[in-house]
Structures are given as structure tokens and as C-alpha cells.
Coordinates of C-alpha atoms and ligand atoms in Angstrom, one line a residue:
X17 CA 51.9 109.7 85.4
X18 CA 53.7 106.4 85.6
X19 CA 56.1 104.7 83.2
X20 CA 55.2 101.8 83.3
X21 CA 58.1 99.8 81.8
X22 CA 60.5 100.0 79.5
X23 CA 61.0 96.7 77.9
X24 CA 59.7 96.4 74.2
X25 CA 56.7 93.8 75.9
X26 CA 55.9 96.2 78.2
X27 CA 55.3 98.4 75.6
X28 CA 53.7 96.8 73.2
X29 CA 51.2 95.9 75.8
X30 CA 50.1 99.4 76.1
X31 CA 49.5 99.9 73.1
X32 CA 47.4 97.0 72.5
X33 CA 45.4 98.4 75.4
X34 CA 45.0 102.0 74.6
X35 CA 46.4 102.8 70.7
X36 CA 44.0 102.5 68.0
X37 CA 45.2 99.7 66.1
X38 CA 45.3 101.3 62.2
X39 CA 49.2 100.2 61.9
X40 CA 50.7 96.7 61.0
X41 CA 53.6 97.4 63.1
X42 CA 56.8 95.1 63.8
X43 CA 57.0 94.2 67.8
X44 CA 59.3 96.5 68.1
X45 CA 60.4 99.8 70.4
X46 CA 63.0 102.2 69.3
X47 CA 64.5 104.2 71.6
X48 CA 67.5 105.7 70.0
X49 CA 68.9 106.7 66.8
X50 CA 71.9 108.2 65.3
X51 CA 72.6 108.3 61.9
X52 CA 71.7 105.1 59.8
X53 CA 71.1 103.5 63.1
X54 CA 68.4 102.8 65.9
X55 CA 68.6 100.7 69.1
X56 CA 65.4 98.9 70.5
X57 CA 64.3 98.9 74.2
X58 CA 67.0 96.1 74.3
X59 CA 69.7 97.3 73.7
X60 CA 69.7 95.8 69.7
X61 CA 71.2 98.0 66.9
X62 CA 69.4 97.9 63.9
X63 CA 71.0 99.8 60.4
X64 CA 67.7 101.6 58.8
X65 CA 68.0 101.9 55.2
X66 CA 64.2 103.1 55.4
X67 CA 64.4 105.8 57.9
X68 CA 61.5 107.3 59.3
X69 CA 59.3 106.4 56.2
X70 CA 61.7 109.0 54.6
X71 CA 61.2 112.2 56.7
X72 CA 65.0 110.8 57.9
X73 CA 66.8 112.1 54.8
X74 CA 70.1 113.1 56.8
X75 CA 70.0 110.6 59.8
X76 CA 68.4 109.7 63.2
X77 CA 69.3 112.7 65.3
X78 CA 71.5 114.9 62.8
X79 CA 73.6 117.1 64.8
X80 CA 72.7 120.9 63.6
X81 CA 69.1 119.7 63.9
X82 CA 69.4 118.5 67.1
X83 CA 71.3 121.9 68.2
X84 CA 68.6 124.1 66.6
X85 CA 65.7 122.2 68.1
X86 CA 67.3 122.6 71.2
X87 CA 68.2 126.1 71.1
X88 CA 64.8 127.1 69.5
X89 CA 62.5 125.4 72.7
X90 CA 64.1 127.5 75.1
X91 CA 63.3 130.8 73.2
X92 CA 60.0 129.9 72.0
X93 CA 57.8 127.0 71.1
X94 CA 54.9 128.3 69.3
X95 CA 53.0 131.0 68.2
X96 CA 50.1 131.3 65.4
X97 CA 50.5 133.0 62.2
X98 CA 48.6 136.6 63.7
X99 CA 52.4 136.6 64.6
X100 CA 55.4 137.3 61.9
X101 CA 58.7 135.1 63.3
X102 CA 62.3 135.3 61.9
X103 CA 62.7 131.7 61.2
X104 CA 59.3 131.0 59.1
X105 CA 60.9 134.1 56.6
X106 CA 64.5 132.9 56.5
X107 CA 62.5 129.5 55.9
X108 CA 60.4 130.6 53.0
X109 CA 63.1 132.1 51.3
X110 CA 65.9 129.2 51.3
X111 CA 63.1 126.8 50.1
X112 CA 61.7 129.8 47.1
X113 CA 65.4 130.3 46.6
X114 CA 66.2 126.6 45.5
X115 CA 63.1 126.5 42.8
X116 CA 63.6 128.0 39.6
X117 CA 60.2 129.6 39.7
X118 CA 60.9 132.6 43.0
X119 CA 57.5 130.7 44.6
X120 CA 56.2 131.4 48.0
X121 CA 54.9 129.5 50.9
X122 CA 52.5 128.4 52.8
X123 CA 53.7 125.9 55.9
X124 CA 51.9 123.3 57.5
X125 CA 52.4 120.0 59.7
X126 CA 52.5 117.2 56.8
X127 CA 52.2 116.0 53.3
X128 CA 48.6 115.6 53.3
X129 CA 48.3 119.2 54.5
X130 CA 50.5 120.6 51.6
X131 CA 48.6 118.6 49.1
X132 CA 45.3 120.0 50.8
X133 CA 46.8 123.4 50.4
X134 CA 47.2 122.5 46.6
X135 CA 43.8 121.6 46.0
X136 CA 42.4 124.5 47.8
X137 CA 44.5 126.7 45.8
X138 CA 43.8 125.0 42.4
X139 CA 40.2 125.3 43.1
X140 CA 40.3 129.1 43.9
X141 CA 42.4 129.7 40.8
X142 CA 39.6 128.1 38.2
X143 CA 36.6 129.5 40.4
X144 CA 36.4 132.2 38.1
X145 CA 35.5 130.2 35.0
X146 CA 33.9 127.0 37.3
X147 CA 37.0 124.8 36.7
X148 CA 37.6 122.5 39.8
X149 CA 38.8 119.2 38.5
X150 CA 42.4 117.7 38.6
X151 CA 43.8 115.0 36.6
X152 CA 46.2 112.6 39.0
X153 CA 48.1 109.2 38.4
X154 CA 46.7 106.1 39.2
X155 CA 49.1 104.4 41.9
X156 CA 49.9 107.9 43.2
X157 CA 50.0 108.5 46.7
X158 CA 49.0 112.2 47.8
X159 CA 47.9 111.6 51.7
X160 CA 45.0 110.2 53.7
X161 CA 42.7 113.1 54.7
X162 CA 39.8 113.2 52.2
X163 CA 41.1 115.7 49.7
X164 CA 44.6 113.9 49.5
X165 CA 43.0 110.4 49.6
X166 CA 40.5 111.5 46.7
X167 CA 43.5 112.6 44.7
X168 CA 45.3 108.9 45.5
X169 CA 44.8 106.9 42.3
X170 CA 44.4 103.5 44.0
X171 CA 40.9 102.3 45.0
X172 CA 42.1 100.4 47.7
X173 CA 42.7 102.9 49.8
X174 CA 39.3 104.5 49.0
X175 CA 37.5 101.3 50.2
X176 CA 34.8 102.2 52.9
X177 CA 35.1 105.4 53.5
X178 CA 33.7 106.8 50.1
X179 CA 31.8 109.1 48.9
X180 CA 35.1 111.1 48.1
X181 CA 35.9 114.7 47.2
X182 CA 34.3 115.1 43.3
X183 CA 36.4 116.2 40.5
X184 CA 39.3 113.5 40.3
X185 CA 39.9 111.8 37.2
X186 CA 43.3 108.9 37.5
X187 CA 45.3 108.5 34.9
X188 CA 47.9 106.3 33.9
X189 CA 51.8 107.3 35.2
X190 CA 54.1 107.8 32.6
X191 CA 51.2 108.4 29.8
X192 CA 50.7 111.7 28.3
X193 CA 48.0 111.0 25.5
X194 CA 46.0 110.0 28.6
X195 CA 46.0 113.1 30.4
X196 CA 45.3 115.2 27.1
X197 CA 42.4 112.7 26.7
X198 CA 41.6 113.4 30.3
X199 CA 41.3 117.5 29.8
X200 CA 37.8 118.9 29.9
X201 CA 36.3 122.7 29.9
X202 CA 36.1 122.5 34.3
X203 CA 39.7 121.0 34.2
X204 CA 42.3 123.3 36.4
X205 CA 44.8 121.6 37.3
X206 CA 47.4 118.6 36.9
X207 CA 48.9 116.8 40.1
X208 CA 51.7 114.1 39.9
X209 CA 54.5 112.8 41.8
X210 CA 57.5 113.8 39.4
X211 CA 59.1 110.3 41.1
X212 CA 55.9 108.0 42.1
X213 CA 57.1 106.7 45.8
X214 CA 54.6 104.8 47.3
X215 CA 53.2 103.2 43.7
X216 CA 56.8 101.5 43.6
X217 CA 59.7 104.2 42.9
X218 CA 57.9 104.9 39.4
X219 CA 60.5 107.0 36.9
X220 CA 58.9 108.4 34.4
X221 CA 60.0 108.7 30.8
X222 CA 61.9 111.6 30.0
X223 CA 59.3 113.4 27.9
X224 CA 56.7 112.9 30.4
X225 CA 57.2 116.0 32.9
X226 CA 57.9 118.4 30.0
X227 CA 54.9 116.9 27.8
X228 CA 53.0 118.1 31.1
X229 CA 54.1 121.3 30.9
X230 CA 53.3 121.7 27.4
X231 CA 49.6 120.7 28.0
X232 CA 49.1 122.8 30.9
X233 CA 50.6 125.7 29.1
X234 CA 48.3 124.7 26.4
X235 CA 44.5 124.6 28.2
X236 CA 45.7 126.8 31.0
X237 CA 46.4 124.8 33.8
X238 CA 48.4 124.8 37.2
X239 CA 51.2 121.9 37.0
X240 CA 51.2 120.5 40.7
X241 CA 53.9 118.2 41.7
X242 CA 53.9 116.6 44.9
X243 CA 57.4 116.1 46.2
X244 CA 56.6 115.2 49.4
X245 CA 58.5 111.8 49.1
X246 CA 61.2 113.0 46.5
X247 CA 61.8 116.4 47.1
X248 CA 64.4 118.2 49.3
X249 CA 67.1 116.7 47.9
X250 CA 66.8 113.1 48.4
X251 CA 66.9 112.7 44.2
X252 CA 70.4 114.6 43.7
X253 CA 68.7 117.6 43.2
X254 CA 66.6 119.8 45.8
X255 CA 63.2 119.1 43.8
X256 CA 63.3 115.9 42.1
X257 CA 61.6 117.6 38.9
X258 CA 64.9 119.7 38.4
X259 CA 66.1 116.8 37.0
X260 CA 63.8 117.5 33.5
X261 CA 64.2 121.3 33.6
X262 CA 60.5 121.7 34.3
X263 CA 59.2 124.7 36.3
X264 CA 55.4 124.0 37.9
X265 CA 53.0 126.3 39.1
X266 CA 53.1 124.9 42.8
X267 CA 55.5 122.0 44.7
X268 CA 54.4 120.7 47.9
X269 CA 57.1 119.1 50.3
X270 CA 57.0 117.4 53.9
X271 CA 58.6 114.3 54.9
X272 CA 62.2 115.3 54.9
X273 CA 61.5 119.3 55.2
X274 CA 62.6 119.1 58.4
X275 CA 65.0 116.5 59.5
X276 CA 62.7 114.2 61.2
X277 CA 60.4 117.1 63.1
X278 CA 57.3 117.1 61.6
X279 CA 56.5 120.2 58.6
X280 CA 54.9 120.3 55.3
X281 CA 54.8 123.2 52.7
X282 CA 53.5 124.1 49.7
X283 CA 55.4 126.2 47.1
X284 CA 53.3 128.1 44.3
X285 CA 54.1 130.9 42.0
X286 CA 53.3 134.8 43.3
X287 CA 50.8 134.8 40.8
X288 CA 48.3 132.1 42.0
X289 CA 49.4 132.4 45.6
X290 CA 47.5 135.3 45.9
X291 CA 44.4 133.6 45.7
X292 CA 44.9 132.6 49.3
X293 CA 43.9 135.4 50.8
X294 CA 43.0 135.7 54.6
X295 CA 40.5 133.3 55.5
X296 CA 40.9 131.2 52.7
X297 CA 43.2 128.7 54.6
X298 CA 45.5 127.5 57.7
X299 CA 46.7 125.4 60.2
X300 CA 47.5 126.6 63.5
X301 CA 51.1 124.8 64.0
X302 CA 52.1 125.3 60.1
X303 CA 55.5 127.1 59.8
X304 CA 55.9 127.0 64.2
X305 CA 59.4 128.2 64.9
X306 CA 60.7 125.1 65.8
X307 CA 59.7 122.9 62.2
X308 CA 61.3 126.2 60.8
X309 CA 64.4 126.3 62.2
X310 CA 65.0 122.4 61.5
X311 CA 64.2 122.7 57.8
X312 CA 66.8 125.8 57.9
X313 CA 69.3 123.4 59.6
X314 CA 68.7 120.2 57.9
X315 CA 69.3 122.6 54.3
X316 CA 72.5 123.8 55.7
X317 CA 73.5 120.0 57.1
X318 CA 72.2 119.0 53.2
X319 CA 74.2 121.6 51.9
X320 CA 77.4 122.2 54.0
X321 CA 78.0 118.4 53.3
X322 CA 77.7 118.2 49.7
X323 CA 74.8 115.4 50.4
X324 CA 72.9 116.5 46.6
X325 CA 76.1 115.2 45.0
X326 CA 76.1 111.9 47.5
X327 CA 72.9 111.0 46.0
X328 CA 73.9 110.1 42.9
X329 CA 76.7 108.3 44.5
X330 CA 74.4 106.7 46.2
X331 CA 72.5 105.7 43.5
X332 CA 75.5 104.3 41.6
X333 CA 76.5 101.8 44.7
X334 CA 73.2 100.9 45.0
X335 CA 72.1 100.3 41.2
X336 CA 75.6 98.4 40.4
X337 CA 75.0 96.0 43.4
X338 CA 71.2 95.2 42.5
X339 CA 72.0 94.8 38.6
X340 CA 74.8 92.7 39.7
X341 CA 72.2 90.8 42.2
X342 CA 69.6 90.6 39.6
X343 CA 71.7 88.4 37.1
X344 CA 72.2 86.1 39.8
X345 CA 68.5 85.1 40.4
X346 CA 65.4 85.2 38.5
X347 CA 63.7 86.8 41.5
X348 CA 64.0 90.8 40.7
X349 CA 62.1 92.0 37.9
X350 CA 63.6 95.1 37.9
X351 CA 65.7 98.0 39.7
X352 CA 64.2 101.0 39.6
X353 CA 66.4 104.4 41.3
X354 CA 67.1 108.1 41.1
X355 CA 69.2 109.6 43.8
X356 CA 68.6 107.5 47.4
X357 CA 65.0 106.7 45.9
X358 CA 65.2 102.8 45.4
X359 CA 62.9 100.0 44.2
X360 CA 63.5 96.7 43.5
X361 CA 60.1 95.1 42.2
X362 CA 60.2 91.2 42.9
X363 CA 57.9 88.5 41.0
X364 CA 56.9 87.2 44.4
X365 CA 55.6 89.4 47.6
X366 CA 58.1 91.5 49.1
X367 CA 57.0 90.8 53.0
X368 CA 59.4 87.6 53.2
X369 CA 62.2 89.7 52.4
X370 CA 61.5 92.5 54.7
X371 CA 61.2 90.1 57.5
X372 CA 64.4 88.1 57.0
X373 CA 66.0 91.7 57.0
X374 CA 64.5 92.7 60.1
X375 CA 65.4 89.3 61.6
X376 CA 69.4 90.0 60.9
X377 CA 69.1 94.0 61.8
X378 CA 68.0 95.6 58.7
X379 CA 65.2 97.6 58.3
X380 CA 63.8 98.2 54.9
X381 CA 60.1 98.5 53.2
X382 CA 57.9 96.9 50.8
X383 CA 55.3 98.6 49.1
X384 CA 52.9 97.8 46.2
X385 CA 53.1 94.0 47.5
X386 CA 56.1 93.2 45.6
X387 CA 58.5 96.2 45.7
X388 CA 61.4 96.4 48.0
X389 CA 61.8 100.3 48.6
X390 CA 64.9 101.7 50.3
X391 CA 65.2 106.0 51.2
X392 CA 68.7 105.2 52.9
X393 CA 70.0 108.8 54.5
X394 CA 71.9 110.6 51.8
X395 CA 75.1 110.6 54.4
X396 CA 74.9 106.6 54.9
X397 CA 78.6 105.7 55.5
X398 CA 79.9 103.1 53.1
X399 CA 80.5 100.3 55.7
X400 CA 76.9 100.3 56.7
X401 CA 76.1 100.6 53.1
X402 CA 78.0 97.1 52.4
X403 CA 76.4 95.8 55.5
X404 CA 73.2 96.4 54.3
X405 CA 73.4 95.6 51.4
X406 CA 75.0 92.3 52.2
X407 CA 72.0 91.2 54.1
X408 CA 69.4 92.8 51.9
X409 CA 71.5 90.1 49.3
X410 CA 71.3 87.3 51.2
X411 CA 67.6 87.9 51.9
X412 CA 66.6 87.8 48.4
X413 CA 69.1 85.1 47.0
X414 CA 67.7 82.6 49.8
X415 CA 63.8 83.6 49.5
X416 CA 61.8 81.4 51.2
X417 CA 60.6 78.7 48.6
Ligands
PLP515 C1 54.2 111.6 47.6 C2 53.5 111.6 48.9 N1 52.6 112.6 49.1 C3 51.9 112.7 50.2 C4 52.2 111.9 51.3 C5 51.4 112.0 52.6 O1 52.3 112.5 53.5 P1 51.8 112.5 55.1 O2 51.8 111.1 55.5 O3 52.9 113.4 55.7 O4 50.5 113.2 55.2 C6 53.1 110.8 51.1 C7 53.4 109.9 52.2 O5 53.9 108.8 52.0 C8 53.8 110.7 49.9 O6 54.7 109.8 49.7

């Protein structure tokens, strides 16, 4: 095997060549990363306020990640669940430890898994009485494998590939009356982002989550939040719906489980949990020594460096300099944050603004056409925070007319 060159052409070339082109990707190759930072094939430094589509919550590289990765191939890489290993306990029980609600795990590779996991489990837990259906959020975002994708409220991503999973029924964010509206005898189970992510960095009111718990208490049926996006800290608080003193019947996490290194899990109550019995589910790299031992690291990085209480730092720096921002031009709507979670929704398409950034070093996202979404590292030093926001300034104030 050849490498065949190391410029970011070179690259690029292969892939045009032999990668399946599903991506709209920048041209492009990172090579490095430490921190709030990444260098290209060329040496450039760019300051990523969007790392890793948020599975970067404490940097490029974090040190006591790197370490235990490292230590952890040398010992051993992988072995199925017929096997019982140290670090998927120790793993389980930080992550049941921080939930108010003593659940237990199930580990897997991504956020689509965890959410698959949920809907598996939801479905066991109303077989009894025939319940299968699950009320979700339109402009949620739960994953691309079929079960995930059905549970997506948004249509365009549903285009071409349907028939989907049955038993969905979207309803508005934010709304209980629709979800009571939404309740019928073969309803189990409620799914919602407590933080919507990909629908634009969605808050909801503050009656919403405990109105949700009150109607699943009411008709008997499992609260599921997906906190793949806001979870493990990245709102201030380990699981973003902490925030409204709600307890669910399952979480499911991924993105930042594990410091970069790929992981999902889902979380539910001893109770329902037990309906996965042997058989019932599993994936053969979910909960792999390695994934384990950087979620145990990047909780004791999170942790030994106060980084829940830098969040709503974080958010404050942030929020003042966009409200300041906003009164200077009529282009943002609104500013929309809660912990390193930020939105700024636009009245024109986001894409300009994303590419001047790029252009001058700054990497940031745009989702839902017109919303600017930042998931800057929770240990983002204050210099780079200036200098990103400085550009991410200038990029809005001179929008391309
Ligand atoms: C809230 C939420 N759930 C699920 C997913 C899917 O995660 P993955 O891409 O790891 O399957 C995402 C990804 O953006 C997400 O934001």
C-alpha cells in the first residue's frame, strides 16, 4: 500500500476517485488537531468553533484521552460482549451515576445506534398491550439508519428512500397540547431532543419537558430524550434535561461520549431495561475497551477541570457578543444558546457566512439553511474565543449583498 501524496489535491483526488460522494465537503485535509485548533495538509491553522460536528466537546486530541487510548491498544483492542471487561463496568457506572434516575446501559458505536436501541426497547416494553408508536418533534434529528431516520421529523431527509419504519407521528417542538392530541391506545413512548440541535439550537419553553413528564406519567409512557447532541455536559450540566429537573425513562448519548473516538449509549431505567434480554439486541463493537476507557477519561478531563461550570461561561461570552452584534445589523433574527450549544438564526442563508469564515480560518456550521450553529469545546481559551468571534463578526456585519 502506497501513499500516494500528501498535499490536500492529492487527496481530494482520491477521493473523487474511490469515496462515495454522500458529503458536501470543503476542499479541505486535516491532518492535526490540538485543542480548538486543526492544521491542513498545508501547513494552515484553522480555530474550529464546530469541532468534530460536536463529538469534540473537550478539544482536538485532549491529553487524558490521548493517554488512555494509547495505553488501552497495547493491552487490548477488542473483544465482544460474550466477554465482561473492566472498563465497560467502570463506564456504565460513571455515566448511571450522573443521571438522577440509577439507569443502566447498553453501548454501541453512534447516535443512530443508541436511538435504535430506544426504539427497540420502547417497542418491547408496549408489546404486551400492542403499543408500538412514538410521538417525535418535527425538525428533530434522531440518525440516518431507518429506525432513526423514521423518528426524524423532517421530510426532507425521508425523500427517496421511503417506505419508513410505521408508527411515527411528528409533532410540533415546544407544543404540549399537540403531543396530548397526538396520544392514542398503541402509543408507548415519547422521544425528543430536550435541546433540538440539528433543527437550529431549539430551547424549549420551560414547562415543556415537565409537561412531558406529566403526560407520560399520565397514559403510561417511556419519556425518551435523545441527548446525543446535548448531553455529556456540553449544556452546563451532564444531561442537558437536568436543567428542568426531569427524570426520563431512557437517555441516549454519542457524539461527545468519548472525546472524539467513536461510542454511543443508551441509558434506561432497571425496570424497562430488562426487556432486553439476550437476543433481543447488539452490536459487536458497542462498549469495546478502547470507546470505554475514552468516555471514562474525557468525564474525568470534563470533570477534573471544572468544564460543566465553563459552559455557562461560555454561554455568557458568547450571548453578550451576539446580542451586542445583533443591534448592530438587521441580519440576525435571533440568538438562541444554553451552555456551548449556539444558534444564531439569520434572515438570509447561512452558507455565505460559513464560507467567509472558512476563508479567514474559522470553522463554524450552518444548519436549517439559515442558522449559524457553533459547539465550541467547553475548554476554548479566551483568546481564540475573541478571535473567533471577531471574524465570525465581521462575516456577518459585511454579508455579501
Ligand atoms: C440529536 C441527535 N441524535 C442523533 C444523531 C445521530 O448521530 P450519529 O450521526 O452518531 O448517528 C445526531 C447527529 O447529529 C443528533 O444530533
Amino acid at each position: 500500500m502506497t501513499m500516494e501524496s500528501t498535499s490536500s489535491a492529492g487527496v481530494i483526488a482520491q477521493f473523487q476517485k474511490y469515496v462515495i460522494g454522500n458529503y458536501t465537503r470543503y476542499p479541505v485535509c486535516l491532518t492535526r488537531g490540538e485543542g480548538s485548533l486543526v492544521w491542513d495538509a498545508e501547513g494552515r491553522r484553522y480555530l474550529d468553533f464546530f469541532p468534530g460536528w460536536g463529538c469534540n466537546l473537550i478539544g482536538h486530541c485532549p491529553p487524558r484521552v490521548v493517554e488512555a487510548v494509547r495505553e488501552q491498544v497495547g493491552q487490548l483492542i477488542h473483544v465482544p460482549n460474550t466477554w465482561y471487561t473492566k472498563a465497560q463496568g467502570e463506564l456504565a457506572k460513571a455515566l448511571s451515576e450522573r443521571t438522577d434516575f440509577g439507569g443502566q446501559c447498553f453501548f454501541c458505536n453512534s447516535g443512530a445506534e443508541a436511538n435504535e436501541a430506544a426504539i427497540k426497547l420502547a417497542r418491547l416494553h408496549g408489546q404486551p398491550d400492542k403499543r408500538y408508536k412514538i410521538i417525535t418533534t418535527l425538525n428533530s434529528f434522531h440518525g440516518r439508519t431507518m429506525g432513526a431516520l423514521s423518528a426524524t421529523g423532517q421530510p426532507k431527509y425521508h425523500a427517496g428512500v421511503e417506505p419508513l419504519l410505521a408508527g411515527f407521528k411528528y409533532v410540533p417542538f415546544g407544543d404540549l397540547a399537540a403531543v396530548e392530541k397526538a396520544i392514542d391506545a398503541e402509543t408507548i413512548a415519547i422521544l425528543v431532543e430536550p435541546i433540538q440541535g440539528e433543527g437550529g439550537i431549539n430551547v424549549p419553553p420551560d414547562d415543556y419537558l415537565p409537561g412531558l413528564r406529566r403526560l407520560a406519567d399520565e397514559r403510561g409512557l417511556l419519556l425518551m430524550f435523545d441527548e446525543v447532541q446535548a448531553g455529556m455536559g456540553r449544556t452546563g450540566k451532564w444531561y442537558a434535561h437536568q436543567h428542568w429537573h426531569v427524570q426520563p425513562d431512557v437517555v441516549t448519548l454519542a457524539k461527545a461520549l468519548a472525546g472524539g473516538v467513536a461510542a454511543g449509549a443508551m441509558i434506561a431505567r432497571p425496570a424497562i431495561a430488562e426487556k432486553l434480554k439476550p437476543g433481543t439486541h447488539a452490536a459487536t463493537f458497542g462498549g469495546n475497551p478502547i470507546a470505554c476507557r475514552a468516555a471514562l477519561a474525557t468525564i474525568e478531563t470534563i470533570e477534573s477541570e471544572g468544564l460543566l461550570e465553563r459552559a455557562s461561561w461560555l454561554e455568557g461570552q458568547f450571548r453578550a457578543r451576539l446580542v451586542a452584534l445583533q443591534s448592530r445589523t438587521p441580519l440576525i433574527r435571533e440568538v438562541r444558546a444554553k451552555g456551548s450549544m449556539i444558534g444564531i438564526e439569520l434572515s438570509s442563508p447561512g452558507a455565505p457566512v460559513v464560507q467567509k469564515c472558512l476563508e479567514r480560518g474559522l470553522l463554524v456550521n450552518c444548519t436549517h439553511h439559515t442558522v449559524i450553529r457553533l459547539l465550541p469545546a467547553l475548554n476554548l481559551p479566551e483568546d481564540l474565543l475573541e478571535e473567533g468571534c471577531a471574524i465570525l463578526e465581521d462575516a456577518i456585519v459585511n454579508y455579501p449583498q
